XYZ file of C-alpha atoms in Angstrom:
511
model
C 0.000 0.000 0.000
C 1.042 3.622 -0.415
C 0.890 6.479 2.084
C 1.212 10.149 1.172
C 2.332 12.794 3.671
C 3.602 16.349 3.367
C 6.813 17.846 4.687
C 9.051 20.741 3.686
C 12.634 21.860 3.280
C 14.494 25.161 3.078
C 15.754 26.727 -0.134
C 17.780 29.805 0.720
C 15.645 31.445 3.412
C 12.305 30.231 2.048
C 10.402 27.051 2.707
C 9.490 24.625 -0.098
C 6.835 21.924 0.322
C 7.917 18.332 -0.289
C 5.502 15.452 -0.858
C 6.585 12.251 0.891
C 5.233 9.065 -0.743
C 5.942 5.754 0.998
C 5.099 2.486 -0.781
C 5.298 -0.844 1.113
C 5.439 -4.396 -0.284
C 5.725 -7.320 2.216
C 8.794 -9.443 1.460
C 11.072 -11.871 3.255
C 13.824 -9.286 3.352
C 13.870 -5.686 4.563
C 15.113 -2.994 2.168
C 14.500 0.744 1.929
C 14.987 2.895 -1.176
C 14.830 6.705 -0.982
C 14.516 8.515 -4.302
C 13.870 12.120 -5.323
C 17.355 13.676 -5.375
C 18.224 13.166 -1.658
C 21.539 14.255 -0.166
C 23.646 12.039 2.105
C 21.719 12.992 5.273
C 18.403 12.038 3.641
C 19.782 8.778 2.235
C 20.853 7.785 5.737
C 17.280 8.240 6.972
C 16.503 4.624 6.148
C 18.819 3.241 8.846
C 17.769 5.817 11.449
C 14.078 5.337 10.758
C 14.185 1.500 10.869
C 15.886 1.520 14.257
C 13.658 4.301 15.652
C 10.466 2.431 14.658
C 11.576 -0.797 16.304
C 12.807 0.938 19.465
C 9.468 2.787 19.702
C 7.472 -0.456 19.675
C 5.430 0.578 16.607
C 4.224 -1.815 13.856
C 7.140 -3.082 11.788
C 7.291 -5.666 8.988
C 9.883 -7.059 6.671
C 9.450 -5.818 3.134
C 10.432 -3.356 0.454
C 9.887 0.323 1.248
C 10.189 2.844 -1.581
C 10.215 6.469 -0.432
C 9.739 9.169 -3.064
C 10.375 12.826 -2.251
C 8.663 15.108 -4.764
C 9.334 17.309 -6.653
C 12.111 15.083 -7.960
C 14.168 17.951 -9.445
C 14.606 19.710 -6.068
C 17.611 18.575 -4.059
C 16.485 17.412 -0.606
C 18.902 18.045 2.238
C 18.979 17.640 5.981
C 17.436 15.162 8.426
C 14.037 16.857 8.680
C 12.340 14.172 6.561
C 12.977 11.426 9.158
C 9.647 11.887 10.932
C 7.316 11.866 7.894
C 9.234 8.934 6.358
C 8.917 6.961 9.610
C 5.186 7.691 9.921
C 4.656 6.587 6.316
C 6.543 3.346 6.938
C 4.565 2.621 10.121
C 1.304 3.254 8.255
C 2.384 0.822 5.530
C 3.442 -1.875 7.993
C 0.191 -1.446 9.955
C -1.804 -1.419 6.702
C -3.596 1.695 7.911
C -5.072 4.092 5.398
C -5.270 7.708 6.475
C -5.708 11.205 5.096
C -2.777 13.366 6.195
C -3.370 16.178 3.685
C -4.005 18.715 6.476
C -0.590 18.086 8.037
C 2.927 19.329 7.388
C 5.369 17.105 9.286
C 9.024 17.933 10.007
C 11.521 16.391 12.418
C 14.750 14.453 12.866
C 14.726 11.106 14.674
C 17.170 9.690 17.191
C 17.674 5.920 17.279
C 15.420 5.607 20.347
C 12.556 7.419 18.585
C 13.147 10.836 20.155
C 12.272 13.723 17.838
C 15.174 16.142 17.550
C 14.975 19.820 16.511
C 15.777 20.985 12.984
C 16.825 24.319 11.527
C 14.618 26.562 9.411
C 11.246 25.727 10.985
C 9.823 29.258 10.654
C 10.046 29.572 6.822
C 8.780 25.990 6.497
C 5.691 26.807 8.553
C 5.079 29.916 6.463
C 5.260 27.789 3.312
C 2.911 25.173 4.804
C 0.348 27.875 5.515
C 0.692 29.180 1.974
C 0.058 25.672 0.641
C -3.106 25.299 2.719
C -1.849 22.914 5.421
C -3.814 23.568 8.600
C -1.628 21.722 11.108
C 2.128 21.540 11.684
C 3.771 18.617 13.481
C 7.262 19.581 14.598
C 9.863 18.826 17.290
C 9.071 19.972 20.822
C 12.256 22.062 20.888
C 11.051 24.035 17.832
C 7.581 24.755 19.235
C 8.064 28.474 19.865
C 9.436 29.120 16.380
C 6.042 28.443 14.850
C 3.956 30.708 17.046
C 4.561 33.992 15.156
C 2.752 32.496 12.120
C -0.998 32.983 12.320
C -3.541 30.667 10.676
C -1.925 27.286 11.441
C -2.149 24.957 14.435
C 1.159 23.942 16.037
C 1.514 20.394 17.421
C 4.935 19.747 18.987
C 5.974 16.127 19.595
C 8.869 14.654 21.545
C 8.836 11.053 20.239
C 7.880 8.984 17.212
C 5.297 7.107 19.267
C 3.649 10.389 20.295
C 3.659 11.551 16.661
C 1.979 8.321 15.491
C -0.779 8.553 18.115
C -1.332 12.219 17.236
C -1.594 11.499 13.510
C -4.040 8.604 13.980
C -6.110 10.122 16.802
C -9.792 10.798 16.262
C -9.747 13.672 18.783
C -6.822 16.055 18.618
C -5.541 17.791 21.751
C -5.485 21.605 21.844
C -2.702 23.075 19.676
C 0.346 24.736 21.177
C -0.433 28.320 22.220
C 2.923 29.675 23.395
C 3.348 33.419 23.117
C 6.347 33.070 20.760
C 8.813 34.299 23.336
C 9.333 34.119 27.034
C 8.758 37.100 29.249
C 11.688 39.475 29.057
C 12.810 42.271 31.316
C 12.254 45.808 30.040
C 14.706 46.658 27.313
C 16.850 49.092 29.304
C 16.630 47.439 32.695
C 19.903 45.761 33.577
C 21.012 46.216 29.960
C 24.543 45.074 29.241
C 25.490 48.337 27.515
C 24.073 51.862 27.408
C 25.114 55.194 25.933
C 25.277 56.768 29.388
C 28.505 54.817 29.950
C 30.299 56.900 27.314
C 32.019 59.980 28.695
C 32.995 62.816 26.419
C 32.844 62.348 22.621
C 29.816 64.651 22.058
C 30.394 64.858 18.305
C 30.741 61.106 17.898
C 27.583 60.558 19.957
C 25.752 63.017 17.718
C 26.989 61.186 14.604
C 25.753 57.853 15.997
C 22.324 59.355 16.655
C 22.106 60.665 13.085
C 23.232 57.295 11.719
C 20.565 55.494 13.748
C 17.827 57.969 12.781
C 18.384 57.581 9.041
C 19.823 54.056 8.809
C 23.159 55.454 7.599
C 26.503 53.665 7.361
C 29.171 55.155 9.630
C 32.958 54.864 9.857
C 34.755 55.775 13.088
C 38.497 56.509 13.001
C 40.607 57.159 16.065
C 43.470 55.979 18.228
C 43.168 52.903 20.474
C 41.044 53.551 23.549
C 39.165 56.509 22.104
C 35.825 54.685 22.404
C 35.142 53.613 18.802
C 34.067 50.072 19.676
C 32.054 51.272 22.683
C 30.086 53.627 20.459
C 29.404 50.983 17.813
C 28.379 48.323 20.334
C 25.783 50.705 21.762
C 24.286 51.579 18.384
C 21.567 48.865 18.625
C 20.417 50.294 21.965
C 19.210 53.508 20.291
C 17.455 51.782 17.406
C 13.662 51.298 17.684
C 12.249 47.747 17.883
C 11.626 45.931 14.618
C 8.211 46.222 13.006
C 6.180 42.968 12.765
C 7.171 42.621 9.101
C 10.858 43.221 9.839
C 10.755 40.812 12.777
C 9.427 37.994 10.591
C 12.004 38.693 7.857
C 14.840 38.653 10.375
C 13.530 35.626 12.268
C 13.366 33.565 9.065
C 17.077 34.071 8.464
C 18.011 33.270 12.053
C 15.752 30.203 11.992
C 17.500 28.854 8.886
C 20.862 29.268 10.637
C 19.596 27.691 13.865
C 20.177 30.873 15.884
C 16.717 31.450 17.369
C 16.904 31.116 21.139
C 14.914 28.399 22.875
C 11.638 29.823 24.116
C 11.808 32.885 21.854
C 10.324 32.380 18.406
C 10.745 35.919 17.138
C 13.665 38.320 16.768
C 12.067 41.638 17.744
C 15.233 43.649 18.480
C 17.698 44.804 15.855
C 20.408 42.168 15.368
C 24.030 43.155 15.935
C 26.708 41.110 14.181
C 30.428 41.683 14.736
C 32.491 39.118 12.786
C 36.236 38.798 13.354
C 38.532 40.224 10.675
C 39.724 36.699 9.753
C 36.256 35.776 8.441
C 36.096 34.123 5.013
C 34.143 35.429 2.038
C 31.559 32.653 2.503
C 31.221 33.445 6.195
C 30.659 37.121 5.435
C 28.459 36.915 2.337
C 27.031 33.378 2.571
C 27.771 30.191 0.684
C 29.185 26.788 1.543
C 28.364 23.320 0.213
C 24.717 23.831 1.176
C 24.325 27.547 0.509
C 23.494 29.312 3.779
C 23.235 33.004 4.749
C 26.348 34.850 5.880
C 26.935 37.622 8.405
C 25.560 40.324 6.098
C 22.190 38.524 6.020
C 22.216 37.741 9.735
C 22.549 41.521 10.212
C 19.440 42.134 8.065
C 17.356 44.969 9.600
C 20.156 45.524 12.114
C 23.831 46.450 12.396
C 26.944 44.855 10.918
C 29.986 46.048 12.863
C 33.450 45.591 11.349
C 36.077 46.428 13.947
C 39.652 47.066 12.747
C 38.338 47.552 9.209
C 41.720 47.593 7.382
C 42.588 44.203 8.910
C 39.842 42.517 6.887
C 40.986 41.053 3.598
C 40.453 43.603 0.865
C 38.667 41.052 -1.340
C 36.160 40.413 1.441
C 35.551 44.143 1.923
C 35.003 44.708 -1.785
C 32.241 42.085 -1.820
C 30.249 44.425 0.451
C 29.830 47.052 -2.238
C 26.917 45.497 -4.121
C 24.932 44.383 -1.021
C 25.259 47.878 0.450
C 23.684 49.343 -2.684
C 20.993 46.726 -3.448
C 20.080 45.340 -0.020
C 20.526 41.759 -1.161
C 23.345 39.319 -1.853
C 23.295 36.847 -4.746
C 25.292 33.624 -4.317
C 25.869 31.652 -7.518
C 27.164 28.084 -7.398
C 27.040 25.061 -9.678
C 24.178 23.737 -7.531
C 22.110 26.890 -8.076
C 21.690 30.558 -7.294
C 20.407 31.912 -3.975
C 19.356 35.455 -3.126
C 19.454 36.532 0.516
C 18.167 39.842 1.931
C 20.768 42.030 3.644
C 19.511 45.547 4.365
C 21.753 46.531 7.253
C 23.571 49.490 8.737
C 27.317 49.156 8.339
C 29.297 50.482 11.296
C 33.071 50.231 11.052
C 36.025 51.293 13.181
C 39.673 51.738 12.305
C 42.907 53.242 13.582
C 44.434 56.183 11.677
C 47.652 54.209 11.105
C 49.125 50.754 11.861
C 50.422 51.762 15.306
C 47.201 53.663 15.950
C 48.622 56.922 17.276
C 48.788 59.224 14.252
C 47.511 62.605 15.446
C 47.367 61.543 19.114
C 48.337 64.377 21.452
C 49.902 62.106 24.077
C 51.776 59.479 22.073
C 53.881 59.870 18.940
C 53.187 57.835 15.813
C 56.052 55.514 14.829
C 54.764 54.586 11.366
C 56.675 55.639 8.203
C 54.530 57.576 5.687
C 54.686 54.730 3.152
C 53.370 52.264 5.734
C 50.505 54.607 6.635
C 49.613 54.950 2.951
C 49.586 51.168 2.463
C 47.422 50.756 5.534
C 44.815 53.238 4.325
C 44.809 51.918 0.767
C 43.325 48.697 2.111
C 40.034 50.588 2.093
C 39.172 51.499 -1.483
C 37.604 54.759 -2.585
C 34.370 53.079 -3.757
C 33.970 51.465 -0.321
C 34.564 54.789 1.450
C 31.890 56.300 -0.773
C 29.373 53.890 0.731
C 29.747 55.381 4.200
C 27.352 58.253 4.818
C 29.225 59.545 7.854
C 33.002 59.463 8.426
C 33.858 60.509 11.968
C 37.226 61.196 13.570
C 37.111 60.064 17.198
C 39.864 61.793 19.241
C 41.300 60.332 22.414
C 39.418 61.323 25.576
C 41.256 63.432 28.125
C 41.803 61.464 31.363
C 40.328 64.335 33.388
C 37.020 63.841 31.552
C 37.055 60.129 32.310
C 37.589 60.857 35.987
C 35.158 63.725 36.525
C 32.619 63.970 33.692
C 29.043 63.041 34.628
C 27.256 60.181 32.903
C 26.077 60.955 29.408
C 22.556 60.789 28.024
C 21.055 57.302 28.262
C 20.093 55.129 25.303
C 16.363 55.310 26.056
C 16.330 59.096 25.729
C 18.266 59.059 22.457
C 16.070 56.256 21.132
C 12.960 58.397 21.586
C 14.347 61.016 19.189
C 15.499 58.329 16.765
C 12.080 56.678 16.814
C 10.354 60.010 16.166
C 12.584 60.626 13.116
C 11.964 57.075 11.888
C 8.197 57.583 12.174
C 8.475 60.713 10.007
C 10.359 58.732 7.371
C 7.954 55.798 7.542
C 5.016 58.127 6.951
C 6.808 60.008 4.175
C 7.798 56.867 2.301
C 4.550 54.934 2.805
C 3.920 52.646 -0.148
C 7.536 52.807 -1.316
C 10.000 49.878 -1.264
C 12.184 51.541 1.400
C 11.663 52.895 4.896
C 14.488 55.293 5.732
C 16.565 58.123 4.304
C 19.646 55.996 3.700
C 17.791 54.087 0.957
C 16.814 57.195 -1.028
C 17.952 57.233 -4.652
C 17.040 58.542 -8.088
C 13.802 60.519 -8.355
C 12.933 59.926 -4.703
C 16.195 61.591 -3.666
C 15.457 64.610 -5.866
C 11.899 64.838 -4.563
C 12.504 64.557 -0.834
C 15.919 66.247 -0.629
C 15.129 69.345 -2.681
C 17.389 72.305 -1.903
C 16.961 76.038 -2.225
C 19.474 77.835 -4.504
C 21.536 78.881 -1.477
C 21.695 75.291 -0.260
C 22.774 73.986 -3.673
C 25.579 76.561 -3.759
C 26.794 75.462 -0.315
C 26.793 71.814 -1.325
C 28.490 72.335 -4.684
C 31.220 74.415 -3.083
C 31.823 71.702 -0.465
C 31.984 68.959 -3.082
C 34.514 70.933 -5.102
C 36.733 71.893 -2.157
C 36.730 68.380 -0.657
C 37.048 66.647 -4.056
C 34.026 64.444 -3.330
C 32.382 62.007 -5.735
C 28.822 62.136 -7.064
C 27.936 59.315 -4.678
C 29.256 61.378 -1.753
C 27.121 64.320 -2.972
C 24.006 62.165 -2.682
C 24.999 60.867 0.729
C 25.416 64.386 2.089
C 21.863 65.110 0.938
C 20.545 62.007 2.725
C 22.317 62.880 5.959
C 21.018 66.471 5.775
C 17.513 65.074 5.324
C 17.955 62.986 8.476
C 19.257 65.945 10.492
C 16.169 67.891 9.428
C 13.964 64.954 10.493
C 15.587 64.893 13.937
C 14.668 68.549 14.296
C 11.175 67.905 12.923
C 11.504 70.322 9.996
C 10.100 69.570 6.564
C 12.765 71.498 4.605
C 16.520 70.974 4.511
C 18.042 74.204 5.804
C 21.562 75.592 5.402
C 22.526 74.586 8.943
C 21.582 70.982 8.192
C 23.786 70.983 5.103
C 26.761 72.471 6.956
C 26.549 69.741 9.582
C 26.145 66.978 6.972
C 29.204 68.255 5.060
C 31.290 68.054 8.243
C 30.755 64.303 8.302
C 32.541 64.021 4.930
C 35.412 66.396 5.678
C 37.527 63.605 7.157
C 37.298 61.575 3.944
C 40.081 63.470 2.203
C 42.623 62.628 4.917
C 41.759 58.931 4.586
C 42.388 59.052 0.849
C 45.754 60.846 1.140
């Protein structure tokens, strides 16, 4: 007899439904064939499933099992098909006919019949809902990942025996109704980091606020100990929470990578990713044998922080240029092409020279000019152009560290940032972007219109600082954000002067 069940797999960051057909013919010998373009993990399901069925005390017969995973032209990967394959084999051995068309079933099996968690549950549940499946059977450990998706019933199971009884029961128990995340303390209570810990650096703090308000990329340059990393690490604390749409987008990516925390099925705070400078191209952009998202996608709707920017391999840095412009990364391999979303804020920090003390008032730089030039050339002009704000962060005087009062807290700054973001969200309603940093083309001309005096100021600055056309546009975007922070509809001269200041340091980096 033949049993048909429905499961799913992950392609990129999206779920794809897979039909699992199990045909059983009683024979004197036991053999299992799995067809439908399975990878090694799926081919090994036969041995795991046989042992799990017998150790669970479920019906088992000798015979020929043929398992077909459709569509046949889609490569199936991972152990998530163990549970539906096992249920199909038990149904065949028990000669029990059943209609499982309302179910999507996903789970890995241990040899004792325990159902283990799998990665990528959230996009698979979203695909099951799209395909009209009303119920999802998944591992107990993945239960919370499914709760953000409305319109489907979640049934977590911890063992193969429990899954079989659930599938064949005439009266189903109530579905799982977890909130999607455990109760958390207020965002700023006992927070690990806060802007009030930063003493001095008023101009750098102002630049970080502008960057957060408009979603702008920012580069911080200063000697060791000036507070560059402290500023960048506190950037997420002044960003508003993710919208429901952004939270689902971000959670899908983290689900695929197995990074959703137990008991919290939704990423509702902006992610912050800080990879080490030794990271590979695949680790940064995505890739691997089974193409998976990289750090740029894990930072989607959040912050990607690159500390010691010149220490990253130049080839890796250059791969950032297209994602920063388009908001997505395309990975092409012989096995196929994947597109991952990656709209993130890029925050980077660097020293002014290899020793780090060029321009420091207390310590002399020991680097020869040629060595300084080589160090700075590691960051190309086109990459510098993709930073909206370039900020020199001077060393803090010890007297300030000892006596200065605590600075403004993150919660207070975040209120102003959120107000500016709301203005932008309202202004760009119905458009494919949500903040000033994404403005381009006609939208840039429409929403960043200048008076003749303003155009003269900007053109003079571009000529004197030898800026590119891309830098011209970025000054306009930053000026628009400064105006939004002040709640003004027009870009005024004072906004332009401040925005130009955040490009003045660029020339020294290029020299």
